[in-house]
Coordinates of C-alpha atoms in Angstrom, one line a residue:
X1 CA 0.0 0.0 0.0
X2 CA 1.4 3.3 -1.3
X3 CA 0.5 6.4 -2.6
X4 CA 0.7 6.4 -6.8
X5 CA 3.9 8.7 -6.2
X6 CA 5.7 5.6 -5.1
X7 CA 3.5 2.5 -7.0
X8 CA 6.5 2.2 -9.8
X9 CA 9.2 1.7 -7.0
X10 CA 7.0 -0.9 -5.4
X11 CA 6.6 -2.4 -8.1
X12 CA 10.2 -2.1 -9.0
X13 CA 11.1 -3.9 -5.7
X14 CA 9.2 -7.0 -6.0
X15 CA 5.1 -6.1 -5.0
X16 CA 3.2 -8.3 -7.2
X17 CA 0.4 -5.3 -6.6
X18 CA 0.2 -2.2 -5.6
X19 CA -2.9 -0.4 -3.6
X20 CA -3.6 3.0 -4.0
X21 CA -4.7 4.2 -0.6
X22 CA -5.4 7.8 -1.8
X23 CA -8.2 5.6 -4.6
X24 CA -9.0 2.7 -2.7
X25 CA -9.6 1.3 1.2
X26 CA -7.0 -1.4 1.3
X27 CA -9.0 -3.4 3.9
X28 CA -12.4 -3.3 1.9
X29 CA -14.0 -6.6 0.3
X30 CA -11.0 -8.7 1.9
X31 CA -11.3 -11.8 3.9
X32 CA -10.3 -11.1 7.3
X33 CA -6.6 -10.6 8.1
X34 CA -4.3 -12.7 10.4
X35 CA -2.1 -10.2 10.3
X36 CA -1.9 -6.6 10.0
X37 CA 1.6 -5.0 9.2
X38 CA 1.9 -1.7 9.9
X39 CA 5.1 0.3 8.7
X40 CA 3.4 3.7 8.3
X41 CA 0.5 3.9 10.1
X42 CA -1.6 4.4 7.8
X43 CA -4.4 2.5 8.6
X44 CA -6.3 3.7 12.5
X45 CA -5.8 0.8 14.8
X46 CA -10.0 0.8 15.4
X47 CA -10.3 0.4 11.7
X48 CA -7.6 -2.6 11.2
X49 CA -8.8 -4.5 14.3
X50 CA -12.1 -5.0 12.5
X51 CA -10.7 -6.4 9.8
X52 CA -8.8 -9.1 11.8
X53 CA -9.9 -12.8 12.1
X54 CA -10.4 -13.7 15.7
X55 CA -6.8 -14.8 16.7
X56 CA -5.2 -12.6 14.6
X57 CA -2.6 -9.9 15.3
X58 CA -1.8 -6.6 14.4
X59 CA 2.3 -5.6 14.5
X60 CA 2.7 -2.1 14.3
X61 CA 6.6 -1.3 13.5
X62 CA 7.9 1.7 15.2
X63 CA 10.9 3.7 15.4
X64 CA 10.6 6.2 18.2
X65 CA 8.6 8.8 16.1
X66 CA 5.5 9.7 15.6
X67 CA 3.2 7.5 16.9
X68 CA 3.8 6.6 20.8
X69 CA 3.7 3.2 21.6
X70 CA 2.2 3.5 25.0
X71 CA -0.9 4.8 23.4
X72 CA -1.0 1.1 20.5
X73 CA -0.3 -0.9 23.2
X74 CA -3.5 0.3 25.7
X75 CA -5.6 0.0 22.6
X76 CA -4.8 -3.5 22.3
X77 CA -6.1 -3.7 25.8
X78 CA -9.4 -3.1 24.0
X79 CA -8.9 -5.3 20.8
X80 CA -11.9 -7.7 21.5
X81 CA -10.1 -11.0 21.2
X82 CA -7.1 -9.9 18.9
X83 CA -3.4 -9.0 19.4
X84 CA -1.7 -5.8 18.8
X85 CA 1.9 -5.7 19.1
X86 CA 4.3 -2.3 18.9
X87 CA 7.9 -3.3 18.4
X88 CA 10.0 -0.4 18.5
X89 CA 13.4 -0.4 17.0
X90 CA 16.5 1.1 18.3
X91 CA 19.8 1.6 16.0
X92 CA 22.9 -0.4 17.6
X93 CA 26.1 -1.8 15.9
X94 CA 25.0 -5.8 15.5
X95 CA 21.8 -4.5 13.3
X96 CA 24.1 -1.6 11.6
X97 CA 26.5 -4.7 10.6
X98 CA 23.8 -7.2 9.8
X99 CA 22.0 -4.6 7.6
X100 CA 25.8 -3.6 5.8
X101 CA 26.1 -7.6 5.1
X102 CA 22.7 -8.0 4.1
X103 CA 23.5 -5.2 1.5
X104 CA 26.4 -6.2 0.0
X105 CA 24.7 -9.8 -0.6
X106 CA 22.1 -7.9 -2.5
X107 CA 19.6 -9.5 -0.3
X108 CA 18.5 -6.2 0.9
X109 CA 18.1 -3.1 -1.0
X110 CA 18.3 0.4 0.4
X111 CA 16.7 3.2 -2.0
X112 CA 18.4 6.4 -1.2
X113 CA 15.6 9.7 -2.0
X114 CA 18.2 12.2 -1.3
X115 CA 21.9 13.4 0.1
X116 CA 22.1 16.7 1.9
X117 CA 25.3 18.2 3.0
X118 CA 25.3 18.7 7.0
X119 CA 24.6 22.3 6.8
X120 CA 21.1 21.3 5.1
X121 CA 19.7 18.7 7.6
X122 CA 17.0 20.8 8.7
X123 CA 15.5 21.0 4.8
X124 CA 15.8 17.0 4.7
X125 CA 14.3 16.8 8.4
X126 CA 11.5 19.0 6.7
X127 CA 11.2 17.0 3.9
X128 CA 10.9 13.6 6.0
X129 CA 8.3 14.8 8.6
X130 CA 6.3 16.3 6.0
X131 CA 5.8 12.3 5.0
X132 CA 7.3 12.7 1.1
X133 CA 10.5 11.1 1.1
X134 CA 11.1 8.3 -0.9
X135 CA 13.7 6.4 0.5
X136 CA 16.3 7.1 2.7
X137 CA 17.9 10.9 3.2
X138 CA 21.3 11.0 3.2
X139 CA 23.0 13.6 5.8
X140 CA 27.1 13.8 4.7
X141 CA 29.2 15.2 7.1
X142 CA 32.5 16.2 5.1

């Protein structure tokens, strides 16, 4: 699920198909889920649980930002019967290396949106909040 900005790069990277969620409701005329992904938040936790089958779970990914996970986690409290997970992912050295390694085997593939020099962080920081980067940005400190 992407906006049609980014539907060629999906595409690009292996999605068989790609849903428009500006055009069309992701979860509508599906069978129920038995798991819910969530890398972006883009679908309300409410809205997602409905479309769970009983049992099944919803894993929202988080990375410290926007969303806090104190607040997904007491909604699962009220899930009726299904799970909802936050995991939330802190940067260390093991999981820099294992990404690097996962790279270089071409078994992983980072897309890069931009590179700013360090003076222009705050225009990339813009740029990312505002939810329109495709990709990783690129801060170079020379």
């Amino acid at each position: 699920m992407c906006g049609q900005r980014k539907a060629a790069l999906c595409l690009e990277l292996g999605a068989t198909r790609v849903v428009d969620y500006a055009r069309e409701d992701p979860l509508a005329g599906q069978e129920p889920f038995d798991l819910i992904l969530d890398c972006a938040s883009r679908i309300p936790f409410p809205q997602a649980r409905e479309r769970l089958a009983p049992g099944g779970e919803y894993l929202f990914l988080d990375t410290g930002g926007r969303v806090t996970p104190f607040l997904r986690t007491l909604a699962s409290q009220l899930s009726r019967g299904r799970r909802q997970w936050t995991f939330l992912i802190l940067p260390s050295g093991s999981r820099g290396r294992m990404l690097a390694e996962r790279i270089e085997r071409e078994s992983l593939r980072v897309v890069v949106g931009g590179s700013y020099p360090l003076g222009d962080a705050p225009e990339a920081f813009r740029e990312l909040m505002g939810g329109h980067a495709t990709g990783k940005l690129l801060i170079r400190v020379e």
